Every structure is written in C-alpha cells, then in structure tokens.
C-alpha cells in the first residue's frame, strides 16, 4: 500500500468536524446514474449500458460532462484513454471544482501533442479562488493506447494525485502557515475535451489539425468513495460508521514507500514545478513551497 492508515485522535476529530460524519458513500460504475452530459450537442455519449463514456471534439465544438453528485472529501478514480495520434491543440480536462469567485478546484489536464510526442499531464490546485500551483509531468506510458486510472485523494490532511496507483503529487494542508485549503466547499467532477491550440501545444506554436477530427477521449470505471453533499448542504453520510475500515481514505497519508514512489516520478518525469520557478516568484516562493514534501 502507498498510504498509511495510521491517524491520531486529533486528526480524526478534525476530520469529524470538517466532514460532519465519516460514512462511506460508494458510487461505482454506471455513467447514466453518475454523470450528466452538459454540453457538446451530441458529441458526448454514454455507451455500453452506461459502462463507457466518450467525449468528442471537432472544428465546431468540444463536449463535456459533470457528476450528478457533489462531494466534500473523497477518493475519486476514473479510467481514461486519451485522444490518439496527432492530438496537438486539444486539451482533455478532468477535475473537481466548486462554483463562484472563491472556488476550490483540483485539476488533471492532459495537453495533446504531435503524434509520437508525449502528452503533458498538467496539475493544479485552487483554494478560495487562488490557483497558480502548476506542476507538469510526462507520463511513463502511452496514455492513448489503453485505459489508465487517474485518482484524486482529497481529505482534511492533503490532496494526492495518483496515476495507476502511483502518487505523483501531494498538496498538503498548510493552513497552519496561512495557506487556504479546500475543505468547506463541496465539489463536482467535471470533464471536457476542447480546442486550446492558442496555448496547449508548444505554447500555441502547433495548431490543431482538423483533418484528424473528430478527436475522441474515452472514460470507464468511475468510482467515488466519498461523502455526497446535497443541494441543501447536508451530507448523506452518518456518524454511525466512523470506525469503519472502508473510510480509511479519510485519514490516508503517504507512507515512506509512497513518498519514495512520488519522488521517483518527480525526479524522472516532472517537467515543471511552480515551487522551483524563481523567475515567476522574484519576491519569494509561495508559503506552501516551504513545507517539506
């Protein structure tokens, strides 16, 4: 296991106070039940009795979907197979977000590229409307050849991004040093496939080749171990199962093995880290950058 389930009483009490409960709500597998296609005029499709979802992009429009539920803390898994071939100019975004000017957001974005060149996996975290926390990676496999699992673990202690179970990034709760942390706003899952050839590939130098359209990304095996928040702000969880082992995600942290795997990814595949971009922050790096990873 990449995570440790050990947690102090104080952290459990913090989790209880923030979530209001510790019940596990599991959503697994059927896109008809879990997602709404929200735009694209038919370019988004749910297929195979709800087991497969596809988004397509052509010169007229892209497409997108969002989750029916909104969540406050959870472990979210989705398998994606990205646009194959020459995907330059396209972006496949998969993220959690709340609404409003002080929104919270947790991002995976996949920046397309010329055939044969690697995708760039772009990550970001917004808290209370502030983002600018980009880290970018190459992947150690071809994300267009098969489905791979992209996971977000979001609990009161940290946000952990993982690919096929390997952690690639951790954003720790740094409220103790004045950094806002996403903990109060429920978030929905969103995904979209859209044209961003003004910036997505080599800073906009490589444009979308529309002769290759339509571009299609595929999704399957969605799973959410999370607390669902209703439109009136109430959690569907109850405190009766707070000791359940199935709620271990709420207190999971990277253990030494997980830290080691994350450092391996960051050493070999990270291509941008805002916490090392001195030109961008001449007055000093953001406060959270000073925490040990």
Tab-separated table of N, CA, C and O in Angstrom, residues 23-71:
chain	number	residue	atom	x	y	z
A	23	UNK	N	-19.196	8.490	7.101
A	23	UNK	CA	-19.770	7.375	6.362
A	23	UNK	C	-19.203	7.306	4.958
A	23	UNK	O	-18.937	8.320	4.334
A	24	UNK	N	-19.035	6.108	4.479
A	24	UNK	CA	-18.574	5.892	3.119
A	24	UNK	C	-19.764	5.851	2.175
A	24	UNK	O	-20.704	5.095	2.380
A	25	UNK	N	-19.718	6.679	1.136
A	25	UNK	CA	-20.691	6.600	0.063
A	25	UNK	C	-19.951	6.134	-1.173
A	25	UNK	O	-19.019	6.782	-1.631
A	26	UNK	N	-20.339	4.989	-1.688
A	26	UNK	CA	-19.636	4.421	-2.834
A	26	UNK	C	-20.487	4.591	-4.074
A	26	UNK	O	-21.659	4.219	-4.090
A	27	UNK	N	-19.898	5.192	-5.096
A	27	UNK	CA	-20.547	5.269	-6.394
A	27	UNK	C	-19.632	4.582	-7.381
A	27	UNK	O	-18.466	4.922	-7.499
A	28	UNK	N	-20.135	3.584	-8.056
A	28	UNK	CA	-19.256	2.811	-8.931
A	28	UNK	C	-19.968	2.444	-10.207
A	28	UNK	O	-21.005	1.806	-10.187
A	29	UNK	N	-19.432	2.949	-11.284
A	29	UNK	CA	-19.607	2.208	-12.499
A	29	UNK	C	-20.618	2.574	-13.525
A	29	UNK	O	-20.391	2.216	-14.645
A	30	UNK	N	-21.728	3.253	-13.255
A	30	UNK	CA	-22.693	3.468	-14.317
A	30	UNK	C	-22.822	4.952	-14.615
A	30	UNK	O	-23.278	5.729	-13.780
A	31	UNK	N	-22.454	5.323	-15.821
A	31	UNK	CA	-22.430	6.744	-16.163
A	31	UNK	C	-23.834	7.328	-16.272
A	31	UNK	O	-24.020	8.517	-16.040
A	32	UNK	N	-24.833	6.507	-16.606
A	32	UNK	CA	-26.202	7.025	-16.615
A	32	UNK	C	-26.600	7.504	-15.226
A	32	UNK	O	-27.296	8.509	-15.073
A	33	UNK	N	-26.169	6.782	-14.207
A	33	UNK	CA	-26.527	7.130	-12.828
A	33	UNK	C	-25.645	8.236	-12.265
A	33	UNK	O	-26.087	9.026	-11.429
A	34	UNK	N	-24.393	8.293	-12.727
A	34	UNK	CA	-23.407	9.144	-12.057
A	34	UNK	C	-23.145	10.485	-12.742
A	34	UNK	O	-22.714	11.436	-12.088
A	35	UNK	N	-23.343	10.571	-14.056
A	35	UNK	CA	-22.908	11.748	-14.802
A	35	UNK	C	-24.011	12.307	-15.692
A	35	UNK	O	-24.917	11.590	-16.125
A	36	UNK	N	-23.917	13.607	-15.972
A	36	UNK	CA	-24.748	14.273	-16.968
A	36	UNK	C	-23.841	14.832	-18.060
A	36	UNK	O	-22.861	15.541	-17.752
A	37	UNK	N	-24.167	14.537	-19.321
A	37	UNK	CA	-23.503	15.220	-20.433
A	37	UNK	C	-24.042	16.644	-20.444
A	37	UNK	O	-25.258	16.861	-20.540
A	38	UNK	N	-23.180	17.630	-20.330
A	38	UNK	CA	-23.639	19.005	-20.118
A	38	UNK	C	-23.519	19.915	-21.332
A	38	UNK	O	-24.175	20.947	-21.405
A	39	UNK	N	-22.663	19.548	-22.275
A	39	UNK	CA	-22.571	20.370	-23.480
A	39	UNK	C	-21.917	19.560	-24.600
A	39	UNK	O	-21.347	18.499	-24.340
A	40	UNK	N	-22.051	20.066	-25.820
A	40	UNK	CA	-21.435	19.405	-26.955
A	40	UNK	C	-22.404	18.972	-28.040
A	40	UNK	O	-21.987	18.451	-29.070
A	41	UNK	N	-23.722	19.169	-27.816
A	41	UNK	CA	-24.709	18.913	-28.859
A	41	UNK	C	-24.560	17.513	-29.448
A	41	UNK	O	-24.446	17.333	-30.667
A	42	UNK	N	-24.525	16.519	-28.571
A	42	UNK	CA	-24.453	15.139	-29.015
A	42	UNK	C	-23.051	14.577	-29.155
A	42	UNK	O	-22.885	13.379	-29.449
A	43	UNK	N	-22.030	15.393	-28.940
A	43	UNK	CA	-20.649	14.905	-29.069
A	43	UNK	C	-20.199	14.107	-27.861
A	43	UNK	O	-19.210	13.386	-27.942
A	44	UNK	N	-20.883	14.268	-26.747
A	44	UNK	CA	-20.655	13.410	-25.590
A	44	UNK	C	-21.655	12.269	-25.605
A	44	UNK	O	-22.853	12.492	-25.822
A	45	UNK	N	-21.194	11.046	-25.381
A	45	UNK	CA	-22.076	9.886	-25.478
A	45	UNK	C	-21.826	8.926	-24.313
A	45	UNK	O	-20.683	8.714	-23.904
A	46	UNK	N	-22.908	8.353	-23.802
A	46	UNK	CA	-22.827	7.268	-22.834
A	46	UNK	C	-23.209	5.985	-23.559
A	46	UNK	O	-24.280	5.907	-24.176
A	47	UNK	N	-22.347	4.992	-23.511
A	47	UNK	CA	-22.474	3.789	-24.323
A	47	UNK	C	-22.382	2.527	-23.459
A	47	UNK	O	-22.126	2.613	-22.241
A	48	UNK	N	-22.561	1.377	-24.095
A	48	UNK	CA	-22.363	0.069	-23.439
A	48	UNK	C	-23.124	-0.043	-22.119
A	48	UNK	O	-22.550	-0.395	-21.088
A	49	UNK	N	-24.413	0.297	-22.166
A	49	UNK	CA	-25.270	0.188	-20.969
A	49	UNK	C	-24.759	1.007	-19.796
A	49	UNK	O	-24.926	0.638	-18.637
A	50	UNK	N	-24.107	2.118	-20.089
A	50	UNK	CA	-23.632	3.003	-19.040
A	50	UNK	C	-22.219	2.742	-18.579
A	50	UNK	O	-21.731	3.417	-17.672
A	51	UNK	N	-21.536	1.792	-19.207
A	51	UNK	CA	-20.182	1.445	-18.773
A	51	UNK	C	-19.085	2.241	-19.463
A	51	UNK	O	-17.927	2.185	-19.032
A	52	UNK	N	-19.418	2.958	-20.506
A	52	UNK	CA	-18.429	3.724	-21.264
A	52	UNK	C	-18.984	5.104	-21.567
A	52	UNK	O	-20.178	5.255	-21.885
A	53	UNK	N	-18.134	6.125	-21.450
A	53	UNK	CA	-18.495	7.485	-21.819
A	53	UNK	C	-17.426	8.007	-22.765
A	53	UNK	O	-16.225	7.805	-22.526
A	54	UNK	N	-17.832	8.661	-23.844
A	54	UNK	CA	-16.872	9.254	-24.766
A	54	UNK	C	-17.192	10.727	-24.969
A	54	UNK	O	-18.366	11.129	-25.012
A	55	UNK	N	-16.139	11.524	-25.069
A	55	UNK	CA	-16.247	12.931	-25.453
A	55	UNK	C	-15.541	13.122	-26.783
A	55	UNK	O	-14.484	12.525	-27.017
A	56	UNK	N	-16.119	13.950	-27.647
A	56	UNK	CA	-15.512	14.213	-28.943
A	56	UNK	C	-15.394	15.707	-29.197
A	56	UNK	O	-16.140	16.520	-28.636
A	57	UNK	N	-14.429	16.043	-30.039
A	57	UNK	CA	-14.137	17.419	-30.428
A	57	UNK	C	-13.999	17.469	-31.934
A	57	UNK	O	-13.280	16.659	-32.536
A	58	UNK	N	-14.707	18.418	-32.556
A	58	UNK	CA	-14.476	18.724	-33.963
A	58	UNK	C	-14.350	20.235	-34.102
A	58	UNK	O	-14.307	20.952	-33.090
A	59	UNK	N	-14.271	20.725	-35.313
A	59	UNK	CA	-14.000	22.153	-35.512
A	59	UNK	C	-15.134	23.033	-34.996
A	59	UNK	O	-14.926	24.202	-34.676
A	60	UNK	N	-16.321	22.455	-34.877
A	60	UNK	CA	-17.479	23.225	-34.415
A	60	UNK	C	-17.543	23.331	-32.906
A	60	UNK	O	-17.822	24.388	-32.342
A	61	UNK	N	-17.256	22.216	-32.219
A	61	UNK	CA	-17.433	22.208	-30.762
A	61	UNK	C	-16.713	21.034	-30.123
A	61	UNK	O	-16.475	20.010	-30.764
A	62	UNK	N	-16.416	21.197	-28.834
A	62	UNK	CA	-15.994	20.088	-27.997
A	62	UNK	C	-17.194	19.556	-27.235
A	62	UNK	O	-18.344	19.706	-27.665
A	63	UNK	N	-16.952	18.950	-26.076
A	63	UNK	CA	-18.040	18.386	-25.280
A	63	UNK	C	-17.578	18.202	-23.841
A	63	UNK	O	-16.375	18.263	-23.542
A	64	UNK	N	-18.545	17.975	-22.961
A	64	UNK	CA	-18.183	17.819	-21.555
A	64	UNK	C	-19.282	17.184	-20.736
A	64	UNK	O	-20.431	17.076	-21.165
A	65	UNK	N	-18.913	16.750	-19.520
A	65	UNK	CA	-19.888	16.177	-18.587
A	65	UNK	C	-19.554	16.614	-17.176
A	65	UNK	O	-18.469	17.141	-16.892
A	66	UNK	N	-20.503	16.409	-16.273
A	66	UNK	CA	-20.276	16.659	-14.847
A	66	UNK	C	-21.001	15.608	-14.036
A	66	UNK	O	-21.938	14.953	-14.502
A	67	UNK	N	-20.560	15.447	-12.791
A	67	UNK	CA	-21.181	14.464	-11.907
A	67	UNK	C	-22.523	14.977	-11.403
A	67	UNK	O	-22.715	16.170	-11.190
A	68	UNK	N	-23.446	14.048	-11.226
A	68	UNK	CA	-24.728	14.405	-10.628
A	68	UNK	C	-24.540	14.800	-9.170
A	68	UNK	O	-25.232	15.686	-8.664
A	69	UNK	N	-23.600	14.148	-8.499
A	69	UNK	CA	-23.355	14.416	-7.082
A	69	UNK	C	-22.251	15.434	-6.899
A	69	UNK	O	-21.382	15.613	-7.766
A	70	UNK	N	-22.266	16.087	-5.746
A	70	UNK	CA	-21.137	16.907	-5.312
A	70	UNK	C	-20.602	16.312	-4.011
A	70	UNK	O	-21.347	15.719	-3.235
A	71	UNK	N	-19.311	16.485	-3.822
A	71	UNK	CA	-18.601	15.769	-2.761
A	71	UNK	C	-17.826	16.732	-1.874
A	71	UNK	O	-17.337	17.769	-2.325
